mmCIF file of N, CA, C and O in Angstrom:
data_model
loop_
_atom_site.group_PDB
_atom_site.id
_atom_site.type_symbol
_atom_site.label_atom_id
_atom_site.label_comp_id
_atom_site.label_asym_id
_atom_site.label_seq_id
_atom_site.Cartn_x
_atom_site.Cartn_y
_atom_site.Cartn_z
ATOM 1 N N MET A 11 27.890 20.545 43.836
ATOM 2 C CA MET A 11 27.411 19.988 43.508
ATOM 3 C C MET A 11 27.835 18.240 42.917
ATOM 4 O O MET A 11 28.904 18.323 41.931
ATOM 5 N N GLU A 12 27.219 17.598 43.300
ATOM 6 C CA GLU A 12 27.988 16.312 42.457
ATOM 7 C C GLU A 12 27.738 15.986 40.918
ATOM 8 O O GLU A 12 26.879 16.114 40.706
ATOM 9 N N THR A 13 28.263 15.806 40.173
ATOM 10 C CA THR A 13 28.428 15.229 38.661
ATOM 11 C C THR A 13 27.487 14.447 38.503
ATOM 12 O O THR A 13 27.927 13.109 38.869
ATOM 13 N N ILE A 14 26.736 14.317 37.131
ATOM 14 C CA ILE A 14 26.381 13.206 36.578
ATOM 15 C C ILE A 14 26.920 12.431 36.147
ATOM 16 O O ILE A 14 27.167 13.287 35.351
ATOM 17 N N VAL A 15 26.552 11.311 35.433
ATOM 18 C CA VAL A 15 27.238 11.188 34.484
ATOM 19 C C VAL A 15 27.004 11.542 32.729
ATOM 20 O O VAL A 15 26.059 11.943 32.790
ATOM 21 N N SER A 16 28.295 11.781 32.205
ATOM 22 C CA SER A 16 28.326 11.639 30.677
ATOM 23 C C SER A 16 26.947 11.673 30.027
ATOM 24 O O SER A 16 26.730 12.135 29.027
ATOM 25 N N HIS A 17 27.012 10.223 30.063
ATOM 26 C CA HIS A 17 25.384 9.624 29.270
ATOM 27 C C HIS A 17 23.964 9.063 30.083
ATOM 28 O O HIS A 17 23.689 8.676 29.793
ATOM 29 N N SER A 18 24.045 9.849 30.929
ATOM 30 C CA SER A 18 22.396 10.229 31.488
ATOM 31 C C SER A 18 21.699 10.780 30.101
ATOM 32 O O SER A 18 21.334 11.585 30.059
ATOM 33 N N PRO A 19 20.438 10.164 30.287
ATOM 34 C CA PRO A 19 19.963 10.054 29.052
ATOM 35 C C PRO A 19 18.695 11.947 29.420
ATOM 36 O O PRO A 19 17.887 12.667 28.989
ATOM 37 N N LEU A 20 19.135 12.345 30.961
ATOM 38 C CA LEU A 20 18.685 13.812 31.087
ATOM 39 C C LEU A 20 19.724 15.033 30.926
ATOM 40 O O LEU A 20 21.132 14.638 30.023
ATOM 41 N N ASN A 21 19.248 15.961 29.552
ATOM 42 C CA ASN A 21 20.039 16.928 29.486
ATOM 43 C C ASN A 21 20.739 17.784 29.568
ATOM 44 O O ASN A 21 20.033 17.423 31.832
ATOM 45 N N GLU A 22 21.813 18.971 30.071
ATOM 46 C CA GLU A 22 22.426 19.354 30.726
ATOM 47 C C GLU A 22 21.229 20.466 31.840
ATOM 48 O O GLU A 22 21.277 20.692 33.327
ATOM 49 N N THR A 23 20.475 20.893 31.285
ATOM 50 C CA THR A 23 18.940 21.318 32.059
ATOM 51 C C THR A 23 18.780 20.883 32.110
ATOM 52 O O THR A 23 18.153 21.279 33.744
ATOM 53 N N GLN A 24 18.358 19.483 33.115
ATOM 54 C CA GLN A 24 17.518 19.082 33.931
ATOM 55 C C GLN A 24 18.106 18.216 34.596
ATOM 56 O O GLN A 24 18.087 18.117 35.158
ATOM 57 N N VAL A 25 19.637 17.956 34.213
ATOM 58 C CA VAL A 25 20.501 17.481 35.345
ATOM 59 C C VAL A 25 20.775 18.835 36.372
ATOM 60 O O VAL A 25 20.449 18.919 37.462
ATOM 61 N N PHE A 26 20.986 20.169 35.873
ATOM 62 C CA PHE A 26 20.917 21.187 36.298
ATOM 63 C C PHE A 26 19.950 21.602 37.525
ATOM 64 O O PHE A 26 19.784 21.993 38.684
ATOM 65 N N LEU A 27 18.679 21.702 36.882
ATOM 66 C CA LEU A 27 17.199 21.516 37.934
ATOM 67 C C LEU A 27 17.520 20.975 38.457
ATOM 68 O O LEU A 27 16.893 21.434 39.896
ATOM 69 N N LEU A 28 17.461 19.285 38.639
ATOM 70 C CA LEU A 28 17.377 18.262 39.390
ATOM 71 C C LEU A 28 18.375 18.667 40.627
ATOM 72 O O LEU A 28 18.188 18.461 42.040
ATOM 73 N N GLN A 29 19.580 19.078 40.222
ATOM 74 C CA GLN A 29 19.999 19.396 41.496
ATOM 75 C C GLN A 29 19.959 20.388 42.381
ATOM 76 O O GLN A 29 20.333 20.676 43.455
ATOM 77 N N ALA A 30 19.683 21.796 41.445
ATOM 78 C CA ALA A 30 19.792 22.606 42.436
ATOM 79 C C ALA A 30 18.455 21.976 43.499
ATOM 80 O O ALA A 30 18.232 23.086 44.552
ATOM 81 N N PHE A 31 17.017 21.772 42.889
ATOM 82 C CA PHE A 31 15.532 21.321 43.308
ATOM 83 C C PHE A 31 15.872 20.913 45.228
ATOM 84 O O PHE A 31 16.373 19.927 45.760
ATOM 85 N N SER A 32 17.478 19.930 44.660
ATOM 86 C CA SER A 32 17.614 18.517 45.436
ATOM 87 C C SER A 32 18.473 19.890 46.481
ATOM 88 O O SER A 32 18.536 18.600 48.278
ATOM 89 N N GLN A 33 19.197 21.240 46.801
ATOM 90 C CA GLN A 33 19.855 21.580 47.851
ATOM 91 C C GLN A 33 19.214 22.634 48.096
ATOM 92 O O GLN A 33 19.687 22.773 49.452
ATOM 93 N N MET A 34 17.215 22.619 47.725
ATOM 94 C CA MET A 34 16.889 23.284 48.327
ATOM 95 C C MET A 34 16.200 22.739 50.218
ATOM 96 O O MET A 34 15.686 21.351 50.004
ATOM 97 N N LYS A 35 16.564 23.985 50.511
ATOM 98 C CA LYS A 35 16.374 23.164 51.700
ATOM 99 C C LYS A 35 14.801 22.717 53.278
ATOM 100 O O LYS A 35 14.637 21.996 54.324
ATOM 101 N N SER A 36 14.396 24.303 52.191
ATOM 102 C CA SER A 36 12.486 24.010 52.823
ATOM 103 C C SER A 36 11.921 24.365 51.751
ATOM 104 O O SER A 36 12.438 24.257 50.792
ATOM 105 N N GLU A 37 10.203 24.005 52.229
ATOM 106 C CA GLU A 37 8.813 23.557 50.818
ATOM 107 C C GLU A 37 9.079 25.534 50.259
ATOM 108 O O GLU A 37 8.795 25.187 49.421
ATOM 109 N N ARG A 38 9.219 26.708 51.410
ATOM 110 C CA ARG A 38 9.113 27.742 50.719
ATOM 111 C C ARG A 38 10.244 27.955 49.005
ATOM 112 O O ARG A 38 10.177 28.541 48.268
ATOM 113 N N GLU A 39 11.387 26.739 49.490
ATOM 114 C CA GLU A 39 12.870 27.257 48.354
ATOM 115 C C GLU A 39 12.144 27.071 46.985
ATOM 116 O O GLU A 39 12.250 27.162 45.798
ATOM 117 N N LYS A 40 11.682 25.508 47.293
ATOM 118 C CA LYS A 40 10.460 24.859 46.267
ATOM 119 C C LYS A 40 9.541 25.903 45.697
ATOM 120 O O LYS A 40 9.384 26.720 44.223
ATOM 121 N N THR A 41 8.741 26.430 46.263
ATOM 122 C CA THR A 41 7.635 26.775 45.489
ATOM 123 C C THR A 41 7.690 27.932 45.086
ATOM 124 O O THR A 41 7.661 28.668 44.065
ATOM 125 N N ASP A 42 9.696 28.692 45.785
ATOM 126 C CA ASP A 42 9.126 30.047 45.140
ATOM 127 C C ASP A 42 9.966 29.905 43.666
ATOM 128 O O ASP A 42 9.789 30.581 42.625
ATOM 129 N N VAL A 43 10.713 28.724 43.948
ATOM 130 C CA VAL A 43 11.845 28.700 42.223
ATOM 131 C C VAL A 43 10.901 27.595 41.174
ATOM 132 O O VAL A 43 10.574 28.702 40.808
ATOM 133 N N GLN A 44 9.904 27.520 41.784
ATOM 134 C CA GLN A 44 8.524 26.667 40.830
ATOM 135 C C GLN A 44 8.015 28.038 40.110
ATOM 136 O O GLN A 44 8.299 28.424 39.305
ATOM 137 N N ALA A 45 7.864 29.090 41.647
ATOM 138 C CA ALA A 45 7.132 30.317 40.346
ATOM 139 C C ALA A 45 7.295 30.963 39.757
ATOM 140 O O ALA A 45 7.582 31.653 38.176
ATOM 141 N N LEU A 46 8.903 30.825 40.117
ATOM 142 C CA LEU A 46 10.216 32.187 39.116
ATOM 143 C C LEU A 46 9.576 31.108 37.928
ATOM 144 O O LEU A 46 9.642 31.880 36.415
ATOM 145 N N LEU A 47 9.834 29.732 37.934
ATOM 146 C CA LEU A 47 10.503 28.965 36.330
ATOM 147 C C LEU A 47 8.467 29.180 35.195
ATOM 148 O O LEU A 47 8.664 29.303 34.354
ATOM 149 N N LEU A 48 7.785 28.809 37.003
ATOM 150 C CA LEU A 48 6.147 29.367 35.613
ATOM 151 C C LEU A 48 6.466 31.032 35.550
ATOM 152 O O LEU A 48 5.482 30.815 33.467
ATOM 153 N N ASP A 49 6.677 32.125 35.900
ATOM 154 C CA ASP A 49 6.778 32.783 35.371
ATOM 155 C C ASP A 49 6.985 33.249 33.967
ATOM 156 O O ASP A 49 6.881 34.375 33.333
ATOM 157 N N TYR A 50 8.259 33.111 34.416
ATOM 158 C CA TYR A 50 9.425 32.871 32.858
ATOM 159 C C TYR A 50 8.582 32.873 31.533
ATOM 160 O O TYR A 50 8.197 32.786 30.813
ATOM 161 N N TYR A 51 8.103 31.139 31.371
ATOM 162 C CA TYR A 51 7.416 30.605 30.939
ATOM 163 C C TYR A 51 7.104 31.525 30.150
ATOM 164 O O TYR A 51 5.600 31.518 28.960
ATOM 165 N N ARG A 52 5.903 31.779 31.277
ATOM 166 C CA ARG A 52 3.906 31.889 31.748
ATOM 167 C C ARG A 52 4.547 33.173 30.389
ATOM 168 O O ARG A 52 3.400 34.012 29.503
ATOM 169 N N LYS A 53 5.644 34.556 30.478
ATOM 170 C CA LYS A 53 5.345 35.576 30.096
ATOM 171 C C LYS A 53 6.267 34.927 28.453
ATOM 172 O O LYS A 53 5.981 35.801 27.894
ATOM 173 N N ARG A 54 7.272 34.127 28.046
ATOM 174 C CA ARG A 54 7.198 33.321 26.412
ATOM 175 C C ARG A 54 5.857 33.458 25.449
ATOM 176 O O ARG A 54 6.299 33.358 25.379
ATOM 177 N N VAL A 55 5.163 32.603 26.694
ATOM 178 C CA VAL A 55 4.126 32.437 26.111
ATOM 179 C C VAL A 55 3.300 33.457 25.686
ATOM 180 O O VAL A 55 2.569 34.018 24.518
ATOM 181 N N ASP A 56 3.189 34.330 26.631
ATOM 182 C CA ASP A 56 2.240 35.919 26.386
ATOM 183 C C ASP A 56 3.200 36.315 25.173
ATOM 184 O O ASP A 56 2.634 37.209 24.447
ATOM 185 N N ASP A 57 4.415 36.379 25.142
ATOM 186 C CA ASP A 57 4.657 37.198 24.143
ATOM 187 C C ASP A 57 4.796 36.692 22.604
ATOM 188 O O ASP A 57 4.164 36.902 21.671
ATOM 189 N N TYR A 58 4.451 35.227 22.317
ATOM 190 C CA TYR A 58 3.983 34.437 21.548
ATOM 191 C C TYR A 58 2.926 34.468 21.008
ATOM 192 O O TYR A 58 2.702 34.888 19.697
ATOM 193 N N ALA A 59 1.506 34.408 22.244
ATOM 194 C CA ALA A 59 0.981 34.912 21.760
ATOM 195 C C ALA A 59 0.233 36.279 20.958
ATOM 196 O O ALA A 59 -0.318 36.632 20.331
ATOM 197 N N SER A 60 1.446 37.458 21.405
ATOM 198 C CA SER A 60 0.874 38.524 21.079
ATOM 199 C C SER A 60 1.622 38.626 20.018
ATOM 200 O O SER A 60 1.021 39.890 18.838
ATOM 201 N N THR A 61 2.139 37.732 18.852
ATOM 202 C CA THR A 61 2.801 38.133 17.954
ATOM 203 C C THR A 61 1.766 37.767 16.816
ATOM 204 O O THR A 61 1.470 37.389 15.728
ATOM 205 N N ILE A 62 0.171 36.731 17.291
ATOM 206 C CA ILE A 62 -0.322 35.913 16.519
ATOM 207 C C ILE A 62 -1.347 36.734 16.760
ATOM 208 O O ILE A 62 -1.922 37.143 17.661
ATOM 209 N N SER A 63 -1.743 36.747 15.488
ATOM 210 C CA SER A 63 -3.390 37.851 15.288
ATOM 211 C C SER A 63 -4.216 36.729 14.747
ATOM 212 O O SER A 63 -3.691 36.382 13.214
ATOM 213 N N LEU A 64 -5.805 36.770 15.438
ATOM 214 C CA LEU A 64 -6.832 36.206 15.050
ATOM 215 C C LEU A 64 -7.875 36.388 15.210
ATOM 216 O O LEU A 64 -8.305 36.467 16.132
ATOM 217 N N SER A 65 -8.546 36.284 13.951
ATOM 218 C CA SER A 65 -9.763 37.259 14.168
ATOM 219 C C SER A 65 -11.160 36.550 15.148
ATOM 220 O O SER A 65 -10.564 34.891 15.310
ATOM 221 N N ASN A 66 -11.036 36.855 15.493
ATOM 222 C CA ASN A 66 -12.752 35.893 16.185
ATOM 223 C C ASN A 66 -13.861 34.965 15.458
ATOM 224 O O ASN A 66 -13.436 34.124 15.877
ATOM 225 N N GLU A 67 -14.316 35.210 13.704
ATOM 226 C CA GLU A 67 -14.821 34.264 12.798
ATOM 227 C C GLU A 67 -13.181 32.862 12.728
ATOM 228 O O GLU A 67 -13.358 32.177 13.087
ATOM 229 N N LYS A 68 -11.719 33.684 12.935
ATOM 230 C CA LYS A 68 -11.174 32.555 12.841
ATOM 231 C C LYS A 68 -10.705 31.381 13.742
ATOM 232 O O LYS A 68 -11.020 30.138 14.088
ATOM 233 N N ILE A 69 -10.966 32.202 15.682
ATOM 234 C CA ILE A 69 -10.872 31.087 16.881
ATOM 235 C C ILE A 69 -12.309 31.063 16.569
ATOM 236 O O ILE A 69 -11.907 29.046 17.097
ATOM 237 N N ASP A 70 -13.083 31.044 16.326
ATOM 238 C CA ASP A 70 -14.694 29.910 16.020
ATOM 239 C C ASP A 70 -14.733 28.752 15.368
ATOM 240 O O ASP A 70 -14.882 28.216 15.948
ATOM 241 N N GLU A 71 -13.484 28.847 14.006
ATOM 242 C CA GLU A 71 -13.324 27.981 12.928
ATOM 243 C C GLU A 71 -12.943 27.195 13.764
ATOM 244 O O GLU A 71 -12.590 25.776 13.826
ATOM 245 N N ILE A 72 -11.494 27.172 14.568
ATOM 246 C CA ILE A 72 -11.060 26.204 15.328
ATOM 247 C C ILE A 72 -11.411 25.497 16.160
ATOM 248 O O ILE A 72 -11.587 24.685 16.177
ATOM 249 N N LEU A 73 -12.220 26.463 16.723
ATOM 250 C CA LEU A 73 -13.016 25.672 17.688
ATOM 251 C C LEU A 73 -14.021 24.644 17.754
ATOM 252 O O LEU A 73 -14.253 23.816 18.369
ATOM 253 N N ASN A 74 -14.722 24.989 17.003
ATOM 254 C CA ASN A 74 -15.997 24.631 15.679
ATOM 255 C C ASN A 74 -15.251 22.940 15.024
ATOM 256 O O ASN A 74 -15.834 22.630 14.569
ATOM 257 N N SER A 75 -14.195 23.037 14.450
ATOM 258 C CA SER A 75 -13.335 22.346 13.500
ATOM 259 C C SER A 75 -13.157 20.410 14.319
ATOM 260 O O SER A 75 -12.733 20.767 16.050
ATOM 261 N N HIS A 76 -13.186 20.266 13.886
ATOM 262 C CA HIS A 76 -13.293 18.495 14.383
ATOM 263 C C HIS A 76 -11.848 17.887 13.140
ATOM 264 O O HIS A 76 -11.634 17.689 12.114
ATOM 265 N N HIS A 77 -10.868 17.524 13.811
ATOM 266 C CA HIS A 77 -9.644 16.285 13.784
ATOM 267 C C HIS A 77 -9.691 15.630 14.131
ATOM 268 O O HIS A 77 -8.389 15.174 14.058
ATOM 269 N N ARG A 78 -10.491 14.746 14.004
ATOM 270 C CA ARG A 78 -10.248 13.824 14.164
ATOM 271 C C ARG A 78 -10.342 12.401 13.172
ATOM 272 O O ARG A 78 -10.706 12.849 12.130
ATOM 273 N N THR A 79 -9.233 11.601 13.276
ATOM 274 C CA THR A 79 -9.331 10.776 11.651
ATOM 275 C C THR A 79 -10.145 10.242 12.213
ATOM 276 O O THR A 79 -11.135 9.106 12.723
ATOM 277 N N PRO A 80 -11.382 10.199 10.596
ATOM 278 C CA PRO A 80 -12.251 9.325 10.345
ATOM 279 C C PRO A 80 -12.653 7.717 10.887
ATOM 280 O O PRO A 80 -11.185 7.648 10.186
ATOM 281 N N SER A 81 -13.549 7.307 11.335
ATOM 282 C CA SER A 81 -13.248 5.940 11.674
ATOM 283 C C SER A 81 -13.288 5.136 10.749
ATOM 284 O O SER A 81 -14.398 5.732 9.694
ATOM 285 N N LYS A 82 -13.521 3.729 10.785
ATOM 286 C CA LYS A 82 -13.521 2.892 9.127
ATOM 287 C C LYS A 82 -14.800 2.170 9.137
ATOM 288 O O LYS A 82 -15.605 2.114 10.200
#
């Protein structure tokens, strides 16, 4: 893979992913890697969500609250 100039606005992970996706020859490869990445982040979100304990009352309070700035 060709290297990207060090002053790129992209971080190392972004460059790596761009280079990896550019090497894929089929739509199936791209779809498989996208599924792997989505599964990875879905698991991270699920793991984080399991550490938060919210009661039904707290969830209802959050859903029914208004967070907009009042108009002048």
